[in-house]
Every structure is written in C-alpha cells, then in structure tokens.
Amino acid sequence: MNTKVWKVDKYVDNLENNPQVVDAAHFLQENEVVALPTETVYGLGGNAKSDVAVEKIFAAKGRPSDNPLIIHIADKHQLSAFVAEVPKNAERLMERFWPGPLTIIFKKRDGVLSEKATAGLESVAVRMPDHPVALALLKKCQLPIAAPSANSSGKPSPTNAQHVLDDLNGKIAGVLDGGSTGVGVESTVLDCTEEIPVILRPGGVTKEQLENVIGEVHLDAALIDEASKPKAPGMKYQHYAPNAPLYLVNGSTSFLQGLIEEKQNAGLRVGVLATEESVEDYQADVSVACGRRDELESVATKLYETLRAFNQEKVDVIFSETFSNTGVGHAIMNRLQKAAGNKMINE
Ligand code: TXA
Ligand code: MG
C-alpha cells in the first residue's frame, strides 16, 4: 500500500476545509486507517463503528486483540451515542481538561461501536484531543475515531510523522503531518466507572491536577505494586522499548559513569539518557540530553524521540537517569520502567 503524507500547517484558519484534512477524512469514512497528530503522541485513527477499520488498526500495529482502543471525539454531544452514563465527577473533569490529555472510562452503551474497538469490554475509553488538526479531522469525518498510538506494538510512541512512517509506512492509508506533538507522553487514563475514580495509566494530566477538581483519586494497584494485574489491558505489555537493553540507574553521576566505563571496557557501544543539567558529566558513546530536569514537561516532550534516537545510533546498551515520581514525572517513570522491562540498578 502506498502511504500518503499530507502536510498540514496547524496554525492556519478553517482547517476543517483544508484539502489535506478533507482527503484524510474521506479515507476514514471509507474505513481506511490514517495517522493523525494529537497533543500527546500521533494516533492511528479508524472508524470506531466499523469492524473492518478497527481490524486494520490492530493489523497495522501488530497489536494484541485483547487491548481496547481509546475513542476520540471532537464534541461532548457525541458521547451519549455510545456511553451509558456520565457521572458527575467525569462531567467536571471534562469541563476542566477537555480538550486535553485525559482519557475517561465510562460504562458503554452497546450496539454502536465495533466490539473489536472495546475488546468486548462493558466499558469504553474516550478522549477529546487538544490539537487543531485532530479536532478538524474529527469534525470533518463526523465519526467517533478509535486511535491507539501510531507505533508498531511494543515500540516507543511516535511524536512526529517520520516516527509513524518508520514503523507503519506501506501499512496504512496515510499520515497527516502536523509537526511534532507537544506533551510527548500519552493521556492519563482515568476509570470513572468506580465510585472513587482510578488512574489506570499516568499521563499528561497529573494526579494532583485531577484531585484539585474532584477530590480523592486512586491509583490502580498495578501502578503501586508490580505484581498486581493492571486494569487497563495495555498496561501489562512491555512497551516503548528501544532495541538495546535499557537500565534505569538510581545513583550519582559518578556511579552511572562507572557503569558506562565497565560496558565500554567490555567492548560495547554505550548510550546514556541524561538531562541538560547533567549530560556533560558523562563520557558515553552517545549521550542525549532529554530535556531539563528542573522542567519535567520538557523531559516528557523528548522522551520517545530520545528512545528512538538510540536505535538510529545502534548502541548496545543504554543507561538512563531516573526522575521523581511527582507530577508528570509519574508518567515519565512509568514509561521508562516499561521501556526498561523494570531493569533498575541502585547505587
Ligand atoms: O494520548 C493518548 O492516549 C494516545 C493518543 C493517540 O490519543 N493514545 C493512546 O492509545 O495512548 P493506546 O491504545 O496506545 O493506549 C490506550 C490504553 C491502553 O493501555 C488500553 O488498554 C487502555 O488505554 N484502555 C482502553 N480502553 C480501556 C477500557 N475500556 N478499560 C481499561 N483500559 C482501557
Ligand atoms: Mg500505545
């Protein structure tokens, strides 16, 4: 399949009638799959009502079929078609954070969405992305769009159109290239079917921000204790992994430098994921500054691009600094731990 690339300037007016967006919307209506920029990562969109379209999403990514997709909408009025009940706290969160990086899980109304999109569950995950190109496309095609991150299953999520092509060129109808995404890590997934909402996946909206709006919010047991089974099916898979083994290092820069030297002495090409504050302290073969430690949002923005860069550089092993588990640091550490398959070295 020839994958089309539609370049779109996200700052122009009237994006809904931009010829590139119109063309992409047409493909969605024909049940083809199209990658689109969101504020978090690129998504691989398809008509959420169509088994055919949803099957194409799973096939292109090589995604296990028991892992449900997030449904993307441009207007809250779309909810009532496939959501059975909107609790009061969810109402307040939508008011505050939509459009934005918050996915809410509701009880599902049966018979509208493809059962394959929700992996046969009785609940459905929904979000409204905060990106002008995504919103224009959603409005134009007039469909609820199922969209997982537009990477091959297991790889780091794509934060620009080239990442999408690196994984999916030839496997999807097209990609709307709206430039680099901003947040860099995926949306927070919050289960609002429980009395006290539960974070299933930490992301762009922090626990603190949620609690400021609705009070107490819980964390899924799997986010606290590795041995527990996660409620979001996708959280049980290894994810975001670069090609080389990745180790998270809890310790001083000199301790980490010692680990680098040990591997170099064994003849390996070593990468280090550091920050602007510390990158000069390391003599590795490939040292990458992944944002600034004193501004964790910048680390989130660059995280997946950095993990992908190590693949280009063909390193044999990667060491990464660790981050505090507060604010967006929670999402960063969650993704790093998954990328590392939980390999951690303590000083
Ligand atoms: O930022 C994002 O959320 C991006 C962009 C493209 O919107 N999308 C994204 O989708 O990250 P994906 O498929 O990579 O991750 C969706 C996560 C998975 O862990 C999945 O298991 C979980 O949400 N999920 C979806 N529906 C669910 C449900 N009904 N109950 C529990 N977890 C659900
Ligand atoms: Mg994903």
Tab-separated table of C-alpha atoms and ligand atoms in Angstrom:
chain	number	residue	atom	x	y	z
A	1	MET	CA	0.000	0.000	0.000
A	2	ASN	CA	1.226	3.495	-0.809
A	3	THR	CA	1.071	5.579	2.380
A	4	LYS	CA	0.089	9.181	1.620
A	5	VAL	CA	1.716	12.014	3.549
A	6	TRP	CA	-0.495	15.086	3.968
A	7	LYS	CA	1.432	18.074	5.332
A	8	VAL	CA	-0.764	20.467	7.272
A	9	ASP	CA	0.081	23.743	8.978
A	10	LYS	CA	-1.762	23.527	12.293
A	11	TYR	CA	-1.873	27.315	12.616
A	12	VAL	CA	-3.938	28.100	9.503
A	13	ASP	CA	-7.620	29.042	9.776
A	14	ASN	CA	-10.505	26.877	8.689
A	15	LEU	CA	-8.568	23.605	8.973
A	16	GLU	CA	-11.770	21.617	8.600
A	17	ASN	CA	-11.881	22.584	4.941
A	18	ASN	CA	-8.166	22.248	4.313
A	19	PRO	CA	-7.853	19.921	1.278
A	20	GLN	CA	-5.412	17.616	3.105
A	21	VAL	CA	-7.760	17.231	6.060
A	22	VAL	CA	-10.730	16.710	3.744
A	23	ASP	CA	-8.849	13.971	1.894
A	24	ALA	CA	-7.839	12.226	5.127
A	25	ALA	CA	-11.434	12.451	6.446
A	26	HIS	CA	-12.627	10.823	3.258
A	27	PHE	CA	-10.286	7.870	3.822
A	28	LEU	CA	-11.658	7.479	7.371
A	29	GLN	CA	-15.210	7.417	6.025
A	30	GLU	CA	-14.122	4.670	3.638
A	31	ASN	CA	-12.894	2.662	6.670
A	32	GLU	CA	-9.218	3.142	5.840
A	33	VAL	CA	-6.787	3.983	8.657
A	34	VAL	CA	-4.958	7.292	8.907
A	35	ALA	CA	-2.343	8.552	11.389
A	36	LEU	CA	-3.026	11.936	12.955
A	37	PRO	CA	-1.209	14.306	15.286
A	38	THR	CA	-2.582	14.882	18.788
A	39	GLU	CA	-1.124	16.976	21.618
A	40	THR	CA	0.300	13.820	23.254
A	41	VAL	CA	1.557	11.434	20.533
A	42	TYR	CA	0.481	10.537	16.986
A	43	GLY	CA	-2.574	8.263	16.854
A	44	LEU	CA	-3.583	5.684	14.261
A	45	GLY	CA	-7.222	6.535	13.581
A	46	GLY	CA	-10.042	4.471	12.163
A	47	ASN	CA	-13.851	4.499	12.199
A	48	ALA	CA	-14.730	3.172	15.679
A	49	LYS	CA	-18.084	1.877	14.409
A	50	SER	CA	-16.529	-0.360	11.782
A	51	ASP	CA	-15.080	-3.810	12.438
A	52	VAL	CA	-13.223	-3.538	9.141
A	53	ALA	CA	-11.494	-0.278	10.074
A	54	VAL	CA	-10.682	-1.440	13.604
A	55	GLU	CA	-9.221	-4.702	12.318
A	56	LYS	CA	-6.928	-2.659	10.060
A	57	ILE	CA	-5.662	-0.710	13.086
A	58	PHE	CA	-4.818	-3.894	15.003
A	59	ALA	CA	-3.196	-5.465	11.937
A	60	ALA	CA	-1.009	-2.438	11.070
A	61	LYS	CA	0.324	-2.178	14.619
A	62	GLY	CA	0.547	-5.912	15.317
A	63	ARG	CA	-1.482	-5.176	18.457
A	64	PRO	CA	-2.950	-7.964	20.625
A	65	SER	CA	-6.730	-8.011	20.118
A	66	ASP	CA	-7.485	-8.009	23.865
A	67	ASN	CA	-6.175	-4.450	24.177
A	68	PRO	CA	-9.042	-1.926	23.736
A	69	LEU	CA	-8.690	1.392	21.898
A	70	ILE	CA	-9.402	4.951	23.004
A	71	ILE	CA	-12.315	6.584	21.159
A	72	HIS	CA	-11.593	10.161	20.060
A	73	ILE	CA	-14.322	12.769	19.723
A	74	ALA	CA	-14.492	16.485	18.888
A	75	ASP	CA	-17.726	17.307	20.675
A	76	LYS	CA	-19.172	16.175	24.017
A	77	HIS	CA	-22.543	15.628	22.339
A	78	GLN	CA	-21.076	12.580	20.600
A	79	LEU	CA	-20.803	10.795	23.974
A	80	SER	CA	-24.445	9.883	24.505
A	81	ALA	CA	-24.489	7.647	21.411
A	82	PHE	CA	-22.124	5.090	22.951
A	83	VAL	CA	-21.748	5.991	26.651
A	84	ALA	CA	-24.418	4.682	29.040
A	85	GLU	CA	-23.847	7.091	31.887
A	86	VAL	CA	-21.763	10.223	32.559
A	87	PRO	CA	-21.053	10.520	36.315
A	88	LYS	CA	-20.941	13.978	37.918
A	89	ASN	CA	-17.197	13.857	38.608
A	90	ALA	CA	-16.495	12.927	34.974
A	91	GLU	CA	-18.641	15.886	33.908
A	92	ARG	CA	-16.460	18.223	35.964
A	93	LEU	CA	-13.241	16.709	34.646
A	94	MET	CA	-14.372	17.062	31.037
A	95	GLU	CA	-15.271	20.671	31.717
A	96	ARG	CA	-11.781	21.333	33.074
A	97	PHE	CA	-9.497	19.118	30.944
A	98	TRP	CA	-11.165	18.588	27.555
A	99	PRO	CA	-9.858	19.062	25.018
A	100	GLY	CA	-6.680	17.722	26.617
A	101	PRO	CA	-4.603	14.694	27.649
A	102	LEU	CA	-7.229	12.991	29.828
A	103	THR	CA	-8.967	9.758	28.772
A	104	ILE	CA	-12.093	8.877	30.743
A	105	ILE	CA	-13.507	5.368	31.040
A	106	PHE	CA	-17.305	5.193	31.072
A	107	LYS	CA	-19.905	2.433	31.113
A	108	LYS	CA	-20.574	1.584	27.485
A	109	ARG	CA	-23.865	1.757	25.614
A	110	ASP	CA	-23.972	-1.361	23.462
A	111	GLY	CA	-24.597	-1.655	19.765
A	112	VAL	CA	-22.911	1.465	18.367
A	113	LEU	CA	-19.160	0.908	18.419
A	114	SER	CA	-17.320	-2.052	16.975
A	115	GLU	CA	-16.924	-4.653	19.735
A	116	LYS	CA	-13.370	-5.085	18.485
A	117	ALA	CA	-12.584	-1.436	19.373
A	118	THR	CA	-13.521	-2.017	23.008
A	119	ALA	CA	-12.148	-5.596	23.060
A	120	GLY	CA	-15.584	-6.791	24.130
A	121	LEU	CA	-15.473	-4.882	27.464
A	122	GLU	CA	-18.532	-3.287	29.072
A	123	SER	CA	-16.665	-0.013	29.374
A	124	VAL	CA	-15.293	2.446	26.836
A	125	ALA	CA	-12.340	4.865	26.981
A	126	VAL	CA	-12.930	8.303	25.441
A	127	ARG	CA	-10.913	11.446	24.953
A	128	MET	CA	-11.029	14.790	23.142
A	129	PRO	CA	-7.540	15.629	21.851
A	130	ASP	CA	-6.247	19.181	22.119
A	131	HIS	CA	-4.785	19.539	18.657
A	132	PRO	CA	-6.275	21.683	15.893
A	133	VAL	CA	-5.548	19.122	13.155
A	134	ALA	CA	-7.038	16.223	15.146
A	135	LEU	CA	-10.132	18.251	16.026
A	136	ALA	CA	-10.605	19.404	12.421
A	137	LEU	CA	-10.315	15.826	11.137
A	138	LEU	CA	-12.760	14.519	13.763
A	139	LYS	CA	-15.275	17.220	12.878
A	140	LYS	CA	-14.910	16.693	9.170
A	141	CYS	CA	-15.364	12.923	9.182
A	142	GLN	CA	-18.281	13.092	11.654
A	143	LEU	CA	-17.284	9.773	13.220
A	144	PRO	CA	-16.019	8.592	16.589
A	145	ILE	CA	-12.421	7.634	15.818
A	146	ALA	CA	-10.618	4.766	17.542
A	147	ALA	CA	-6.934	5.654	17.802
A	148	PRO	CA	-4.101	3.918	19.609
A	149	SER	CA	-0.623	5.404	19.431
A	150	ALA	CA	0.630	5.080	15.826
A	151	ASN	CA	3.684	2.895	16.528
A	152	SER	CA	4.322	-0.789	15.919
A	153	SER	CA	3.168	-2.602	19.034
A	154	GLY	CA	5.880	-2.524	21.721
A	155	LYS	CA	7.886	0.369	20.203
A	156	PRO	CA	8.124	3.906	21.604
A	157	SER	CA	5.090	6.019	20.669
A	158	PRO	CA	5.584	8.419	17.729
A	159	THR	CA	5.922	12.125	18.402
A	160	ASN	CA	6.335	13.172	14.763
A	161	ALA	CA	5.184	11.954	11.343
A	162	GLN	CA	8.599	10.467	10.486
A	163	HIS	CA	8.360	8.151	13.528
A	164	VAL	CA	4.988	6.956	12.199
A	165	LEU	CA	6.483	6.269	8.763
A	166	ASP	CA	9.480	4.488	10.305
A	167	ASP	CA	7.039	1.953	11.820
A	168	LEU	CA	3.998	1.900	9.533
A	169	ASN	CA	4.978	3.063	6.020
A	170	GLY	CA	3.176	0.881	3.490
A	171	LYS	CA	0.775	-0.474	6.109
A	172	ILE	CA	-1.635	2.472	6.459
A	173	ALA	CA	-3.511	4.739	4.032
A	174	GLY	CA	-1.807	7.922	5.145
A	175	VAL	CA	-0.423	10.241	7.783
A	176	LEU	CA	-1.447	13.812	8.450
A	177	ASP	CA	1.834	15.555	9.243
A	178	GLY	CA	1.055	18.393	11.628
A	179	GLY	CA	4.569	18.686	13.064
A	180	SER	CA	5.868	17.458	16.410
A	181	THR	CA	3.474	16.754	19.260
A	182	GLY	CA	3.789	18.756	22.480
A	183	VAL	CA	3.096	16.788	25.660
A	184	GLY	CA	5.114	13.812	24.449
A	185	VAL	CA	3.640	11.119	26.718
A	186	GLU	CA	0.148	9.681	26.287
A	187	SER	CA	-3.023	10.801	28.009
A	188	THR	CA	-3.836	9.887	31.592
A	189	VAL	CA	-6.359	7.025	31.613
A	190	LEU	CA	-8.901	7.504	34.418
A	191	ASP	CA	-11.566	4.926	35.245
A	192	CYS	CA	-14.713	6.840	36.205
A	193	THR	CA	-16.889	3.729	36.453
A	194	GLU	CA	-15.716	3.408	40.084
A	195	GLU	CA	-17.144	5.487	42.946
A	196	ILE	CA	-13.674	6.956	43.508
A	197	PRO	CA	-12.011	7.315	40.080
A	198	VAL	CA	-8.860	5.271	39.493
A	199	ILE	CA	-5.819	6.216	37.399
A	200	LEU	CA	-5.003	3.205	35.220
A	201	ARG	CA	-2.205	4.930	33.299
A	202	PRO	CA	-0.394	8.086	34.459
A	203	GLY	CA	-0.069	10.682	31.699
A	204	GLY	CA	-0.331	14.294	30.629
A	205	VAL	CA	-2.805	15.309	33.359
A	206	THR	CA	-1.339	14.659	36.805
A	207	LYS	CA	-2.994	13.067	39.879
A	208	GLU	CA	-2.591	16.392	41.671
A	209	GLN	CA	-4.458	18.237	38.889
A	210	LEU	CA	-7.313	15.704	38.956
A	211	GLU	CA	-7.609	15.869	42.736
A	212	ASN	CA	-7.807	19.645	42.624
A	213	VAL	CA	-11.055	19.280	40.652
A	214	ILE	CA	-12.808	16.220	42.128
A	215	GLY	CA	-11.007	15.366	45.389
A	216	GLU	CA	-9.698	11.869	46.075
A	217	VAL	CA	-8.383	9.838	43.138
A	218	HIS	CA	-6.904	6.343	43.471
A	219	LEU	CA	-4.039	4.666	41.650
A	220	ASP	CA	-4.547	1.258	40.039
A	221	ALA	CA	-2.886	-1.410	42.207
A	222	ALA	CA	-0.506	-2.273	39.345
A	223	LEU	CA	0.978	1.252	39.483
A	224	ILE	CA	1.946	0.687	43.105
A	225	ASP	CA	2.858	-2.982	43.127
A	226	GLU	CA	4.367	-4.611	40.017
A	227	ALA	CA	2.897	-7.998	40.907
A	228	SER	CA	-0.741	-6.785	40.622
A	229	LYS	CA	-2.698	-7.268	37.407
A	230	PRO	CA	-3.355	-3.910	35.707
A	231	LYS	CA	-6.974	-2.996	34.938
A	232	ALA	CA	-6.005	-1.373	31.612
A	233	PRO	CA	-5.185	-4.389	29.432
A	234	GLY	CA	-2.467	-2.442	27.587
A	235	MET	CA	-0.503	-1.829	30.774
A	236	LYS	CA	0.508	-5.463	31.077
A	237	TYR	CA	2.608	-5.421	27.903
A	238	GLN	CA	6.232	-4.371	27.620
A	239	HIS	CA	6.197	-1.139	25.717
A	240	TYR	CA	8.237	1.752	24.462
A	241	ALA	CA	11.325	-0.443	24.304
A	242	PRO	CA	14.373	0.680	22.323
A	243	ASN	CA	16.298	-2.088	20.516
A	244	ALA	CA	19.158	-2.155	23.036
A	245	PRO	CA	18.610	-3.197	26.665
A	246	LEU	CA	17.838	-0.200	28.858
A	247	TYR	CA	18.786	0.082	32.546
A	248	LEU	CA	17.442	2.750	34.894
A	249	VAL	CA	20.112	3.958	37.290
A	250	ASN	CA	19.354	5.296	40.746
A	251	GLY	CA	22.526	6.967	41.868
A	252	SER	CA	25.111	9.692	41.388
A	253	THR	CA	26.583	10.755	38.041
A	254	SER	CA	29.909	9.185	39.017
A	255	PHE	CA	28.205	5.861	39.767
A	256	LEU	CA	26.494	5.977	36.357
A	257	GLN	CA	29.790	6.927	34.663
A	258	GLY	CA	31.344	3.847	36.323
A	259	LEU	CA	28.682	1.638	34.720
A	260	ILE	CA	29.350	3.225	31.321
A	261	GLU	CA	33.079	2.544	31.583
A	262	GLU	CA	32.524	-1.052	32.652
A	263	LYS	CA	30.494	-1.742	29.491
A	264	GLN	CA	32.895	0.200	27.255
A	265	ASN	CA	35.779	-1.859	28.629
A	266	ALA	CA	33.828	-4.930	27.579
A	267	GLY	CA	33.807	-3.534	24.025
A	268	LEU	CA	30.192	-2.301	23.977
A	269	ARG	CA	28.836	0.916	22.482
A	270	VAL	CA	27.051	2.686	25.335
A	271	GLY	CA	24.217	5.250	25.306
A	272	VAL	CA	23.172	7.444	28.205
A	273	LEU	CA	19.846	9.212	28.666
A	274	ALA	CA	20.588	12.293	30.733
A	275	THR	CA	19.281	15.844	31.056
A	276	GLU	CA	20.688	19.227	30.034
A	277	GLU	CA	21.878	19.704	33.600
A	278	SER	CA	23.982	16.515	33.634
A	279	VAL	CA	24.776	15.437	30.082
A	280	GLU	CA	28.266	16.952	30.152
A	281	ASP	CA	29.153	14.796	33.159
A	282	TYR	CA	29.175	11.581	31.118
A	283	GLN	CA	31.672	10.172	28.642
A	284	ALA	CA	29.472	7.676	26.817
A	285	ASP	CA	29.466	6.818	23.096
A	286	VAL	CA	26.079	8.502	22.668
A	287	SER	CA	24.919	10.980	25.316
A	288	VAL	CA	21.473	12.521	24.873
A	289	ALA	CA	20.021	15.411	26.857
A	290	CYS	CA	16.348	14.529	27.182
A	291	GLY	CA	15.014	17.912	28.292
A	292	ARG	CA	15.666	19.698	31.573
A	293	ARG	CA	15.320	18.065	34.987
A	294	ASP	CA	14.074	21.319	36.514
A	295	GLU	CA	11.239	21.339	33.954
A	296	LEU	CA	9.910	17.773	33.713
A	297	GLU	CA	7.437	18.665	30.946
A	298	SER	CA	10.429	19.099	28.639
A	299	VAL	CA	11.640	15.581	29.523
A	300	ALA	CA	8.199	14.162	28.648
A	301	THR	CA	8.203	16.013	25.326
A	302	LYS	CA	11.536	14.481	24.260
A	303	LEU	CA	11.304	11.037	25.885
A	304	TYR	CA	10.161	8.875	22.947
A	305	GLU	CA	12.249	10.746	20.396
A	306	THR	CA	15.275	10.076	22.620
A	307	LEU	CA	14.488	6.364	22.951
A	308	ARG	CA	14.123	6.146	19.157
A	309	ALA	CA	17.397	8.041	18.630
A	310	PHE	CA	19.315	5.272	20.382
A	311	ASN	CA	18.072	2.860	17.706
A	312	GLN	CA	19.491	5.090	14.949
A	313	GLU	CA	22.793	5.264	16.807
A	314	LYS	CA	22.961	1.480	17.123
A	315	VAL	CA	24.103	1.376	20.732
A	316	ASP	CA	24.471	-1.987	22.523
A	317	VAL	CA	23.255	-0.877	25.931
A	318	ILE	CA	21.569	2.233	27.368
A	319	PHE	CA	21.694	3.677	30.883
A	320	SER	CA	19.109	6.230	31.956
A	321	GLU	CA	18.894	8.631	34.834
A	322	THR	CA	15.694	8.368	36.897
A	323	PHE	CA	13.159	11.065	37.765
A	324	SER	CA	10.977	11.982	40.711
A	325	ASN	CA	7.580	10.300	40.697
A	326	THR	CA	5.625	13.531	41.149
A	327	GLY	CA	3.608	15.483	38.594
A	328	VAL	CA	4.365	14.437	35.022
A	329	GLY	CA	7.418	12.617	36.465
A	330	HIS	CA	4.992	9.805	37.326
A	331	ALA	CA	4.200	9.250	33.626
A	332	ILE	CA	7.885	9.579	32.650
A	333	MET	CA	8.989	6.958	35.187
A	334	ASN	CA	6.098	4.649	34.243
A	335	ARG	CA	7.164	4.725	30.558
A	336	LEU	CA	10.867	4.378	31.387
A	337	GLN	CA	10.184	1.380	33.644
A	338	LYS	CA	8.202	-0.290	30.872
A	339	ALA	CA	10.850	0.528	28.281
A	340	ALA	CA	13.457	-0.987	30.605
A	341	GLY	CA	11.349	-4.032	31.424
A	342	ASN	CA	11.852	-2.843	35.030
A	343	LYS	CA	15.644	-3.254	34.948
A	344	MET	CA	16.888	-0.923	37.683
A	345	ILE	CA	20.375	-0.539	39.166
A	346	ASN	CA	20.705	1.104	42.584
A	347	GLU	CA	23.942	2.663	43.810
B	1	TXA	O1	-2.567	10.048	24.352
B	1	TXA	C1	-3.154	9.012	24.064
B	1	TXA	O2	-3.964	8.478	24.827
B	1	TXA	C2	-2.857	8.376	22.696
B	1	TXA	C3	-3.348	9.335	21.616
B	1	TXA	C4	-3.181	8.783	20.231
B	1	TXA	O3	-4.683	9.688	21.860
B	1	TXA	N1	-3.471	7.094	22.584
B	1	TXA	C5	-3.025	6.002	23.256
B	1	TXA	O4	-3.705	4.818	22.958
B	1	TXA	O5	-2.112	6.029	24.028
B	1	TXA	P1	-3.125	3.371	23.303
B	1	TXA	O6	-4.012	2.438	22.594
B	1	TXA	O7	-1.701	3.327	22.968
B	1	TXA	O8	-3.370	3.204	24.829
B	1	TXA	C6	-4.689	3.053	25.355
B	1	TXA	C7	-4.643	2.493	26.754
B	1	TXA	C8	-4.247	1.026	26.762
B	1	TXA	O9	-3.432	0.769	27.897
B	1	TXA	C9	-5.606	0.325	26.899
B	1	TXA	O10	-5.509	-0.952	27.474
B	1	TXA	C10	-6.368	1.298	27.779
B	1	TXA	O11	-5.977	2.568	27.328
B	1	TXA	N2	-7.846	1.160	27.631
B	1	TXA	C11	-8.608	1.453	26.554
B	1	TXA	N3	-9.908	1.170	26.789
B	1	TXA	C12	-9.988	0.718	28.055
B	1	TXA	C13	-11.048	0.240	28.898
B	1	TXA	N4	-12.306	0.217	28.483
B	1	TXA	N5	-10.734	-0.168	30.153
B	1	TXA	C14	-9.448	-0.130	30.601
B	1	TXA	N6	-8.399	0.313	29.846
B	1	TXA	C15	-8.657	0.709	28.604
B	2	MG	MG	0.345	2.870	22.871
